[in-house]
Amino acid sequence: MLPAWHHSLLMKAARREPTRRIPVWLMRQAGRYLPEYRALRRQLDFLALCKDPQRCAEVAIRTVERLGVDAAILFSDLLLILEPMGLGLEFPGSGGPRLRNPIRSAFDVDRLRELPGMDGLEFVAEAVRRTRAGLPDHLPLIGFAGAPFTLAAYAVEGGPSRDYRLTKSLMYTDPGAWDALLGRLARSVARYLAAQIDAGAQAVQVFDSWVGCLGADDYRHYVLPHSRAVFQALQAFRMDVPAIHFATGNPALLPLLGEAGGSIIGVDWRSPLEDAWRAVGDSKGLQGNLDPAVLLASPAEIRRRVRQMIEPVRGRAGYIANLGHGVLPQTPVENVLAMVDAVHEFE
Ligand code: CP3
């Protein structure tokens, strides 16, 4: 007999089967906008939390219970994979994550270790197992990782960046080193996601959060082959596990994201859903795409904007409601609940 999550709204939508209502979850649904998360963080720093599988499981599960969303996402961070690859990772309280020894040259690329397996990331697999074990059977668990470009951008810049000057400079001046870097990241990410699936994740999302800084030609040339390698490896590993391919910032990339892979494309708020769907084509599902800042408005306005977002794709199989990027820390919890309820009110 198939497990209950196989028939869940999210897994059906991911297979582009009709659902009785629209599934919804939110990127960064477990985070600082939740008072109970902030309370936990007063006792424990972020990296220590990420390395404590039991607490990660509790955070993910409690969030799903509180919000009534249709999927849990693993509680972890995108950048943890870079630690066992040889980069020192810190979360210094403000200003975002920092990498202590960034990649700036072909020589640095050579010292980046390819992830052989889950050595040094065992706590992530354990967090997946414990989250799966503690979730109700009917709710799927989404594993995740960064796409090669976004991980490379962090590895090269050493932290967040406005213009990705160092990343683009490596890409344009030393294409050989660039390909070596993205190749190593792509193979590592594929193994990392396969390990999450083995440990009990029902679906995976690949975040290419920063790739929108590129034009379409550069994406096709410098990035697409490496992202495609991740999705092809996953398909070869487990064809039946849905993969969500998410990016932000540049609607012109949408057809290329679809080409690179993933059965569902995650889109930001810059394109209306119907335009995004036309761009990625009927063979793909779609996830998104309310502007996270709309959740700072009143619950009535949130409901209006949710209806406006969904109306054009209503009744189309393969749609998963979400934000266009992560929940902002300033968001009132009741506004997140208003969004979830507004989606659930749709037939
Ligand atoms: O509910 C969830 O989605 C929890 C799991 C999750 C986190 N980060 C926890 C987290 C996920 C899926 C991520 C993804 C992530 N992390 C991305 C891709 C998504 C995106 O937002 O584009 C990126 C780029 C990162 C790297 C990262 N981690 C940044 C830039 C920051 C600092 C900025 C910020 O939002 O805090 C983090 C920290 C982080 N990751 C927190 C959480 C809950 C906050 C840490 C804290 O408690 O202070």
PDB file of N, CA and C in Angstrom, residues 16-94:
ATOM      1  N   ARG A  16       1.009  16.773 -11.170  1.00  0.00           N
ATOM      2  CA  ARG A  16       0.031  17.433 -12.043  1.00  0.00           C
ATOM      3  C   ARG A  16      -1.267  16.639 -12.147  1.00  0.00           C
ATOM      4  N   GLU A  17      -1.671  16.076 -11.000  1.00  0.00           N
ATOM      5  CA  GLU A  17      -2.994  15.458 -10.902  1.00  0.00           C
ATOM      6  C   GLU A  17      -3.943  16.488 -10.291  1.00  0.00           C
ATOM      7  N   PRO A  18      -5.253  16.412 -10.612  1.00  0.00           N
ATOM      8  CA  PRO A  18      -6.205  17.344 -10.004  1.00  0.00           C
ATOM      9  C   PRO A  18      -6.282  17.146  -8.486  1.00  0.00           C
ATOM     10  N   THR A  19      -6.541  18.240  -7.751  1.00  0.00           N
ATOM     11  CA  THR A  19      -6.669  18.143  -6.283  1.00  0.00           C
ATOM     12  C   THR A  19      -7.986  18.791  -5.869  1.00  0.00           C
ATOM     13  N   ARG A  20      -8.521  18.377  -4.700  1.00  0.00           N
ATOM     14  CA  ARG A  20      -9.806  18.955  -4.283  1.00  0.00           C
ATOM     15  C   ARG A  20      -9.625  20.376  -3.778  1.00  0.00           C
ATOM     16  N   ARG A  21      -8.435  20.722  -3.261  1.00  0.00           N
ATOM     17  CA  ARG A  21      -8.113  22.133  -3.052  1.00  0.00           C
ATOM     18  C   ARG A  21      -6.642  22.357  -3.317  1.00  0.00           C
ATOM     19  N   ILE A  22      -6.242  23.636  -3.303  1.00  0.00           N
ATOM     20  CA  ILE A  22      -4.877  23.979  -3.715  1.00  0.00           C
ATOM     21  C   ILE A  22      -3.923  23.813  -2.524  1.00  0.00           C
ATOM     22  N   PRO A  23      -2.830  23.071  -2.697  1.00  0.00           N
ATOM     23  CA  PRO A  23      -1.862  22.949  -1.604  1.00  0.00           C
ATOM     24  C   PRO A  23      -1.087  24.250  -1.415  1.00  0.00           C
ATOM     25  N   VAL A  24      -0.713  24.515  -0.173  1.00  0.00           N
ATOM     26  CA  VAL A  24       0.083  25.725   0.122  1.00  0.00           C
ATOM     27  C   VAL A  24       1.120  25.418   1.191  1.00  0.00           C
ATOM     28  N   TRP A  25       2.330  25.948   1.003  1.00  0.00           N
ATOM     29  CA  TRP A  25       3.337  26.030   2.061  1.00  0.00           C
ATOM     30  C   TRP A  25       4.099  27.309   1.804  1.00  0.00           C
ATOM     31  N   LEU A  26       4.977  27.710   2.714  1.00  0.00           N
ATOM     32  CA  LEU A  26       5.672  28.981   2.537  1.00  0.00           C
ATOM     33  C   LEU A  26       7.173  28.805   2.711  1.00  0.00           C
ATOM     34  N   MET A  27       7.929  29.350   1.772  1.00  0.00           N
ATOM     35  CA  MET A  27       9.371  29.358   1.944  1.00  0.00           C
ATOM     36  C   MET A  27       9.692  30.152   3.211  1.00  0.00           C
ATOM     37  N   ARG A  28      10.617  29.641   3.998  1.00  0.00           N
ATOM     38  CA  ARG A  28      10.974  30.205   5.303  1.00  0.00           C
ATOM     39  C   ARG A  28       9.776  30.219   6.265  1.00  0.00           C
ATOM     40  N   GLN A  29       8.949  29.169   6.168  1.00  0.00           N
ATOM     41  CA  GLN A  29       7.790  29.139   7.071  1.00  0.00           C
ATOM     42  C   GLN A  29       8.209  28.947   8.526  1.00  0.00           C
ATOM     43  N   ALA A  30       9.366  28.318   8.751  1.00  0.00           N
ATOM     44  CA  ALA A  30       9.893  28.182  10.113  1.00  0.00           C
ATOM     45  C   ALA A  30      11.011  29.206  10.273  1.00  0.00           C
ATOM     46  N   GLY A  31      10.729  30.305  10.954  1.00  0.00           N
ATOM     47  CA  GLY A  31      11.781  31.320  11.044  1.00  0.00           C
ATOM     48  C   GLY A  31      11.467  32.398  12.048  1.00  0.00           C
ATOM     49  N   ARG A  32      12.193  33.486  11.914  1.00  0.00           N
ATOM     50  CA  ARG A  32      12.191  34.500  12.978  1.00  0.00           C
ATOM     51  C   ARG A  32      10.883  35.236  13.178  1.00  0.00           C
ATOM     52  N   TYR A  33       9.930  35.142  12.206  1.00  0.00           N
ATOM     53  CA  TYR A  33       8.646  35.826  12.443  1.00  0.00           C
ATOM     54  C   TYR A  33       7.834  35.086  13.511  1.00  0.00           C
ATOM     55  N   LEU A  34       8.230  33.834  13.825  1.00  0.00           N
ATOM     56  CA  LEU A  34       7.498  33.049  14.834  1.00  0.00           C
ATOM     57  C   LEU A  34       8.076  33.295  16.230  1.00  0.00           C
ATOM     58  N   PRO A  35       7.228  33.734  17.191  1.00  0.00           N
ATOM     59  CA  PRO A  35       7.742  34.007  18.540  1.00  0.00           C
ATOM     60  C   PRO A  35       8.398  32.779  19.174  1.00  0.00           C
ATOM     61  N   GLU A  36       7.852  31.579  18.921  1.00  0.00           N
ATOM     62  CA  GLU A  36       8.453  30.387  19.551  1.00  0.00           C
ATOM     63  C   GLU A  36       9.827  30.086  18.956  1.00  0.00           C
ATOM     64  N   TYR A  37      10.037  30.431  17.675  1.00  0.00           N
ATOM     65  CA  TYR A  37      11.366  30.258  17.075  1.00  0.00           C
ATOM     66  C   TYR A  37      12.358  31.253  17.707  1.00  0.00           C
ATOM     67  N   ARG A  38      11.900  32.497  17.871  1.00  0.00           N
ATOM     68  CA  ARG A  38      12.796  33.498  18.479  1.00  0.00           C
ATOM     69  C   ARG A  38      13.161  33.095  19.901  1.00  0.00           C
ATOM     70  N   ALA A  39      12.204  32.514  20.624  1.00  0.00           N
ATOM     71  CA  ALA A  39      12.479  32.084  22.000  1.00  0.00           C
ATOM     72  C   ALA A  39      13.551  30.990  22.006  1.00  0.00           C
ATOM     73  N   LEU A  40      13.438  30.048  21.093  1.00  0.00           N
ATOM     74  CA  LEU A  40      14.432  28.969  20.996  1.00  0.00           C
ATOM     75  C   LEU A  40      15.809  29.538  20.663  1.00  0.00           C
ATOM     76  N   ARG A  41      15.830  30.515  19.758  1.00  0.00           N
ATOM     77  CA  ARG A  41      17.100  31.111  19.332  1.00  0.00           C
ATOM     78  C   ARG A  41      17.773  31.918  20.430  1.00  0.00           C
ATOM     79  N   ARG A  42      17.012  32.318  21.454  1.00  0.00           N
ATOM     80  CA  ARG A  42      17.657  33.009  22.575  1.00  0.00           C
ATOM     81  C   ARG A  42      18.515  32.034  23.383  1.00  0.00           C
ATOM     82  N   GLN A  43      18.197  30.723  23.265  1.00  0.00           N
ATOM     83  CA  GLN A  43      18.990  29.723  23.994  1.00  0.00           C
ATOM     84  C   GLN A  43      20.114  29.125  23.163  1.00  0.00           C
ATOM     85  N   LEU A  44      20.033  29.250  21.851  1.00  0.00           N
ATOM     86  CA  LEU A  44      20.886  28.441  20.980  1.00  0.00           C
ATOM     87  C   LEU A  44      21.226  29.245  19.732  1.00  0.00           C
ATOM     88  N   ASP A  45      22.516  29.278  19.340  1.00  0.00           N
ATOM     89  CA  ASP A  45      22.790  30.025  18.113  1.00  0.00           C
ATOM     90  C   ASP A  45      22.375  29.199  16.891  1.00  0.00           C
ATOM     91  N   PHE A  46      22.276  29.894  15.758  1.00  0.00           N
ATOM     92  CA  PHE A  46      21.644  29.295  14.579  1.00  0.00           C
ATOM     93  C   PHE A  46      22.363  28.034  14.099  1.00  0.00           C
ATOM     94  N   LEU A  47      23.696  28.078  14.027  1.00  0.00           N
ATOM     95  CA  LEU A  47      24.427  26.892  13.554  1.00  0.00           C
ATOM     96  C   LEU A  47      24.265  25.712  14.498  1.00  0.00           C
ATOM     97  N   ALA A  48      24.287  26.006  15.805  1.00  0.00           N
ATOM     98  CA  ALA A  48      24.099  24.930  16.797  1.00  0.00           C
ATOM     99  C   ALA A  48      22.713  24.310  16.625  1.00  0.00           C
ATOM    100  N   LEU A  49      21.722  25.157  16.343  1.00  0.00           N
ATOM    101  CA  LEU A  49      20.362  24.652  16.101  1.00  0.00           C
ATOM    102  C   LEU A  49      20.338  23.746  14.866  1.00  0.00           C
ATOM    103  N   CYS A  50      20.967  24.207  13.777  1.00  0.00           N
ATOM    104  CA  CYS A  50      20.981  23.407  12.539  1.00  0.00           C
ATOM    105  C   CYS A  50      21.642  22.050  12.761  1.00  0.00           C
ATOM    106  N   LYS A  51      22.557  21.972  13.726  1.00  0.00           N
ATOM    107  CA  LYS A  51      23.290  20.714  13.958  1.00  0.00           C
ATOM    108  C   LYS A  51      22.663  19.857  15.052  1.00  0.00           C
ATOM    109  N   ASP A  52      21.468  20.235  15.482  1.00  0.00           N
ATOM    110  CA  ASP A  52      20.744  19.485  16.509  1.00  0.00           C
ATOM    111  C   ASP A  52      19.481  18.885  15.859  1.00  0.00           C
ATOM    112  N   PRO A  53      19.578  17.640  15.355  1.00  0.00           N
ATOM    113  CA  PRO A  53      18.480  17.057  14.557  1.00  0.00           C
ATOM    114  C   PRO A  53      17.137  17.033  15.283  1.00  0.00           C
ATOM    115  N   GLN A  54      17.159  16.762  16.583  1.00  0.00           N
ATOM    116  CA  GLN A  54      15.898  16.689  17.310  1.00  0.00           C
ATOM    117  C   GLN A  54      15.206  18.050  17.329  1.00  0.00           C
ATOM    118  N   ARG A  55      15.988  19.082  17.614  1.00  0.00           N
ATOM    119  CA  ARG A  55      15.398  20.430  17.639  1.00  0.00           C
ATOM    120  C   ARG A  55      14.953  20.866  16.246  1.00  0.00           C
ATOM    121  N   CYS A  56      15.746  20.537  15.204  1.00  0.00           N
ATOM    122  CA  CYS A  56      15.338  20.874  13.826  1.00  0.00           C
ATOM    123  C   CYS A  56      13.986  20.233  13.514  1.00  0.00           C
ATOM    124  N   ALA A  57      13.841  18.966  13.909  1.00  0.00           N
ATOM    125  CA  ALA A  57      12.581  18.261  13.649  1.00  0.00           C
ATOM    126  C   ALA A  57      11.440  18.952  14.386  1.00  0.00           C
ATOM    127  N   GLU A  58      11.682  19.317  15.638  1.00  0.00           N
ATOM    128  CA  GLU A  58      10.618  19.970  16.418  1.00  0.00           C
ATOM    129  C   GLU A  58      10.204  21.297  15.788  1.00  0.00           C
ATOM    130  N   VAL A  59      11.187  22.093  15.338  1.00  0.00           N
ATOM    131  CA  VAL A  59      10.871  23.389  14.730  1.00  0.00           C
ATOM    132  C   VAL A  59      10.027  23.187  13.468  1.00  0.00           C
ATOM    133  N   ALA A  60      10.442  22.248  12.610  1.00  0.00           N
ATOM    134  CA  ALA A  60       9.712  22.023  11.352  1.00  0.00           C
ATOM    135  C   ALA A  60       8.282  21.541  11.633  1.00  0.00           C
ATOM    136  N   ILE A  61       8.154  20.605  12.574  1.00  0.00           N
ATOM    137  CA  ILE A  61       6.838  20.004  12.834  1.00  0.00           C
ATOM    138  C   ILE A  61       5.904  20.991  13.535  1.00  0.00           C
ATOM    139  N   ARG A  62       6.435  21.708  14.526  1.00  0.00           N
ATOM    140  CA  ARG A  62       5.587  22.680  15.239  1.00  0.00           C
ATOM    141  C   ARG A  62       5.078  23.765  14.297  1.00  0.00           C
ATOM    142  N   THR A  63       5.913  24.150  13.347  1.00  0.00           N
ATOM    143  CA  THR A  63       5.508  25.180  12.383  1.00  0.00           C
ATOM    144  C   THR A  63       4.329  24.704  11.540  1.00  0.00           C
ATOM    145  N   VAL A  64       4.414  23.473  11.065  1.00  0.00           N
ATOM    146  CA  VAL A  64       3.345  22.919  10.233  1.00  0.00           C
ATOM    147  C   VAL A  64       2.047  22.833  11.024  1.00  0.00           C
ATOM    148  N   GLU A  65       2.162  22.440  12.296  1.00  0.00           N
ATOM    149  CA  GLU A  65       0.959  22.353  13.142  1.00  0.00           C
ATOM    150  C   GLU A  65       0.349  23.733  13.344  1.00  0.00           C
ATOM    151  N   ARG A  66       1.220  24.711  13.587  1.00  0.00           N
ATOM    152  CA  ARG A  66       0.733  26.054  13.861  1.00  0.00           C
ATOM    153  C   ARG A  66       0.068  26.696  12.641  1.00  0.00           C
ATOM    154  N   LEU A  67       0.639  26.454  11.457  1.00  0.00           N
ATOM    155  CA  LEU A  67       0.157  27.150  10.258  1.00  0.00           C
ATOM    156  C   LEU A  67      -0.921  26.383   9.498  1.00  0.00           C
ATOM    157  N   GLY A  68      -0.981  25.071   9.660  1.00  0.00           N
ATOM    158  CA  GLY A  68      -1.937  24.283   8.877  1.00  0.00           C
ATOM    159  C   GLY A  68      -1.570  24.207   7.403  1.00  0.00           C
ATOM    160  N   VAL A  69      -0.297  24.299   7.089  1.00  0.00           N
ATOM    161  CA  VAL A  69       0.154  24.204   5.690  1.00  0.00           C
ATOM    162  C   VAL A  69       0.182  22.746   5.240  1.00  0.00           C
ATOM    163  N   ASP A  70       0.359  22.540   3.930  1.00  0.00           N
ATOM    164  CA  ASP A  70       0.224  21.205   3.344  1.00  0.00           C
ATOM    165  C   ASP A  70       1.545  20.467   3.162  1.00  0.00           C
ATOM    166  N   ALA A  71       2.647  21.059   3.644  1.00  0.00           N
ATOM    167  CA  ALA A  71       3.932  20.354   3.596  1.00  0.00           C
ATOM    168  C   ALA A  71       4.856  20.945   4.644  1.00  0.00           C
ATOM    169  N   ALA A  72       5.784  20.120   5.107  1.00  0.00           N
ATOM    170  CA  ALA A  72       6.869  20.605   5.967  1.00  0.00           C
ATOM    171  C   ALA A  72       8.104  20.763   5.104  1.00  0.00           C
ATOM    172  N   ILE A  73       8.951  21.741   5.451  1.00  0.00           N
ATOM    173  CA  ILE A  73      10.267  21.808   4.828  1.00  0.00           C
ATOM    174  C   ILE A  73      11.281  21.523   5.918  1.00  0.00           C
ATOM    175  N   LEU A  74      12.283  20.753   5.538  1.00  0.00           N
ATOM    176  CA  LEU A  74      13.381  20.443   6.449  1.00  0.00           C
ATOM    177  C   LEU A  74      13.901  21.735   7.076  1.00  0.00           C
ATOM    178  N   PHE A  75      14.128  21.736   8.393  1.00  0.00           N
ATOM    179  CA  PHE A  75      14.773  22.895   8.987  1.00  0.00           C
ATOM    180  C   PHE A  75      16.275  22.703   8.905  1.00  0.00           C
ATOM    181  N   SER A  76      16.921  23.577   8.136  1.00  0.00           N
ATOM    182  CA  SER A  76      18.366  23.484   7.906  1.00  0.00           C
ATOM    183  C   SER A  76      18.795  24.793   7.262  1.00  0.00           C
ATOM    184  N   ASP A  77      19.965  24.847   6.660  1.00  0.00           N
ATOM    185  CA  ASP A  77      20.328  26.028   5.885  1.00  0.00           C
ATOM    186  C   ASP A  77      21.036  25.643   4.594  1.00  0.00           C
ATOM    187  N   LEU A  78      20.844  26.500   3.616  1.00  0.00           N
ATOM    188  CA  LEU A  78      21.416  26.322   2.284  1.00  0.00           C
ATOM    189  C   LEU A  78      22.933  26.183   2.298  1.00  0.00           C
ATOM    190  N   LEU A  79      23.589  26.864   3.217  1.00  0.00           N
ATOM    191  CA  LEU A  79      25.048  26.993   3.130  1.00  0.00           C
ATOM    192  C   LEU A  79      25.802  25.919   3.901  1.00  0.00           C
ATOM    193  N   LEU A  80      25.092  25.076   4.654  1.00  0.00           N
ATOM    194  CA  LEU A  80      25.783  24.073   5.479  1.00  0.00           C
ATOM    195  C   LEU A  80      26.643  23.144   4.648  1.00  0.00           C
ATOM    196  N   ILE A  81      26.230  22.862   3.432  1.00  0.00           N
ATOM    197  CA  ILE A  81      26.975  21.947   2.564  1.00  0.00           C
ATOM    198  C   ILE A  81      28.394  22.467   2.288  1.00  0.00           C
ATOM    199  N   LEU A  82      28.583  23.779   2.391  1.00  0.00           N
ATOM    200  CA  LEU A  82      29.899  24.342   2.076  1.00  0.00           C
ATOM    201  C   LEU A  82      30.938  24.060   3.164  1.00  0.00           C
ATOM    202  N   GLU A  83      30.489  23.765   4.378  1.00  0.00           N
ATOM    203  CA  GLU A  83      31.440  23.495   5.481  1.00  0.00           C
ATOM    204  C   GLU A  83      32.288  22.250   5.227  1.00  0.00           C
ATOM    205  N   PRO A  84      31.654  21.074   5.041  1.00  0.00           N
ATOM    206  CA  PRO A  84      32.501  19.892   4.776  1.00  0.00           C
ATOM    207  C   PRO A  84      33.237  19.967   3.441  1.00  0.00           C
ATOM    208  N   MET A  85      32.844  20.900   2.568  1.00  0.00           N
ATOM    209  CA  MET A  85      33.591  21.081   1.320  1.00  0.00           C
ATOM    210  C   MET A  85      34.836  21.936   1.551  1.00  0.00           C
ATOM    211  N   GLY A  86      34.957  22.490   2.745  1.00  0.00           N
ATOM    212  CA  GLY A  86      36.202  23.183   3.089  1.00  0.00           C
ATOM    213  C   GLY A  86      36.081  24.676   3.352  1.00  0.00           C
ATOM    214  N   LEU A  87      34.845  25.213   3.347  1.00  0.00           N
ATOM    215  CA  LEU A  87      34.690  26.644   3.630  1.00  0.00           C
ATOM    216  C   LEU A  87      34.192  26.831   5.066  1.00  0.00           C
ATOM    217  N   GLY A  88      34.760  27.788   5.773  1.00  0.00           N
ATOM    218  CA  GLY A  88      34.341  28.068   7.150  1.00  0.00           C
ATOM    219  C   GLY A  88      33.081  28.929   7.138  1.00  0.00           C
ATOM    220  N   LEU A  89      32.026  28.450   7.798  1.00  0.00           N
ATOM    221  CA  LEU A  89      30.728  29.142   7.771  1.00  0.00           C
ATOM    222  C   LEU A  89      30.417  29.772   9.119  1.00  0.00           C
ATOM    223  N   GLU A  90      29.939  31.026   9.078  1.00  0.00           N
ATOM    224  CA  GLU A  90      29.545  31.731  10.314  1.00  0.00           C
ATOM    225  C   GLU A  90      28.245  32.468  10.081  1.00  0.00           C
ATOM    226  N   PHE A  91      27.454  32.598  11.132  1.00  0.00           N
ATOM    227  CA  PHE A  91      26.258  33.446  11.082  1.00  0.00           C
ATOM    228  C   PHE A  91      26.418  34.503  12.165  1.00  0.00           C
ATOM    229  N   PRO A  92      27.069  35.617  11.839  1.00  0.00           N
ATOM    230  CA  PRO A  92      27.435  36.584  12.868  1.00  0.00           C
ATOM    231  C   PRO A  92      26.305  37.492  13.363  1.00  0.00           C
ATOM    232  N   GLY A  93      25.091  37.019  13.500  1.00  0.00           N
ATOM    233  CA  GLY A  93      24.060  37.842  14.140  1.00  0.00           C
ATOM    234  C   GLY A  93      23.388  38.824  13.207  1.00  0.00           C
ATOM    235  N   SER A  94      24.144  39.677  12.545  1.00  0.00           N
ATOM    236  CA  SER A  94      23.498  40.573  11.592  1.00  0.00           C
ATOM    237  C   SER A  94      24.334  40.624  10.319  1.00  0.00           C
TER     238      SER A  94
END
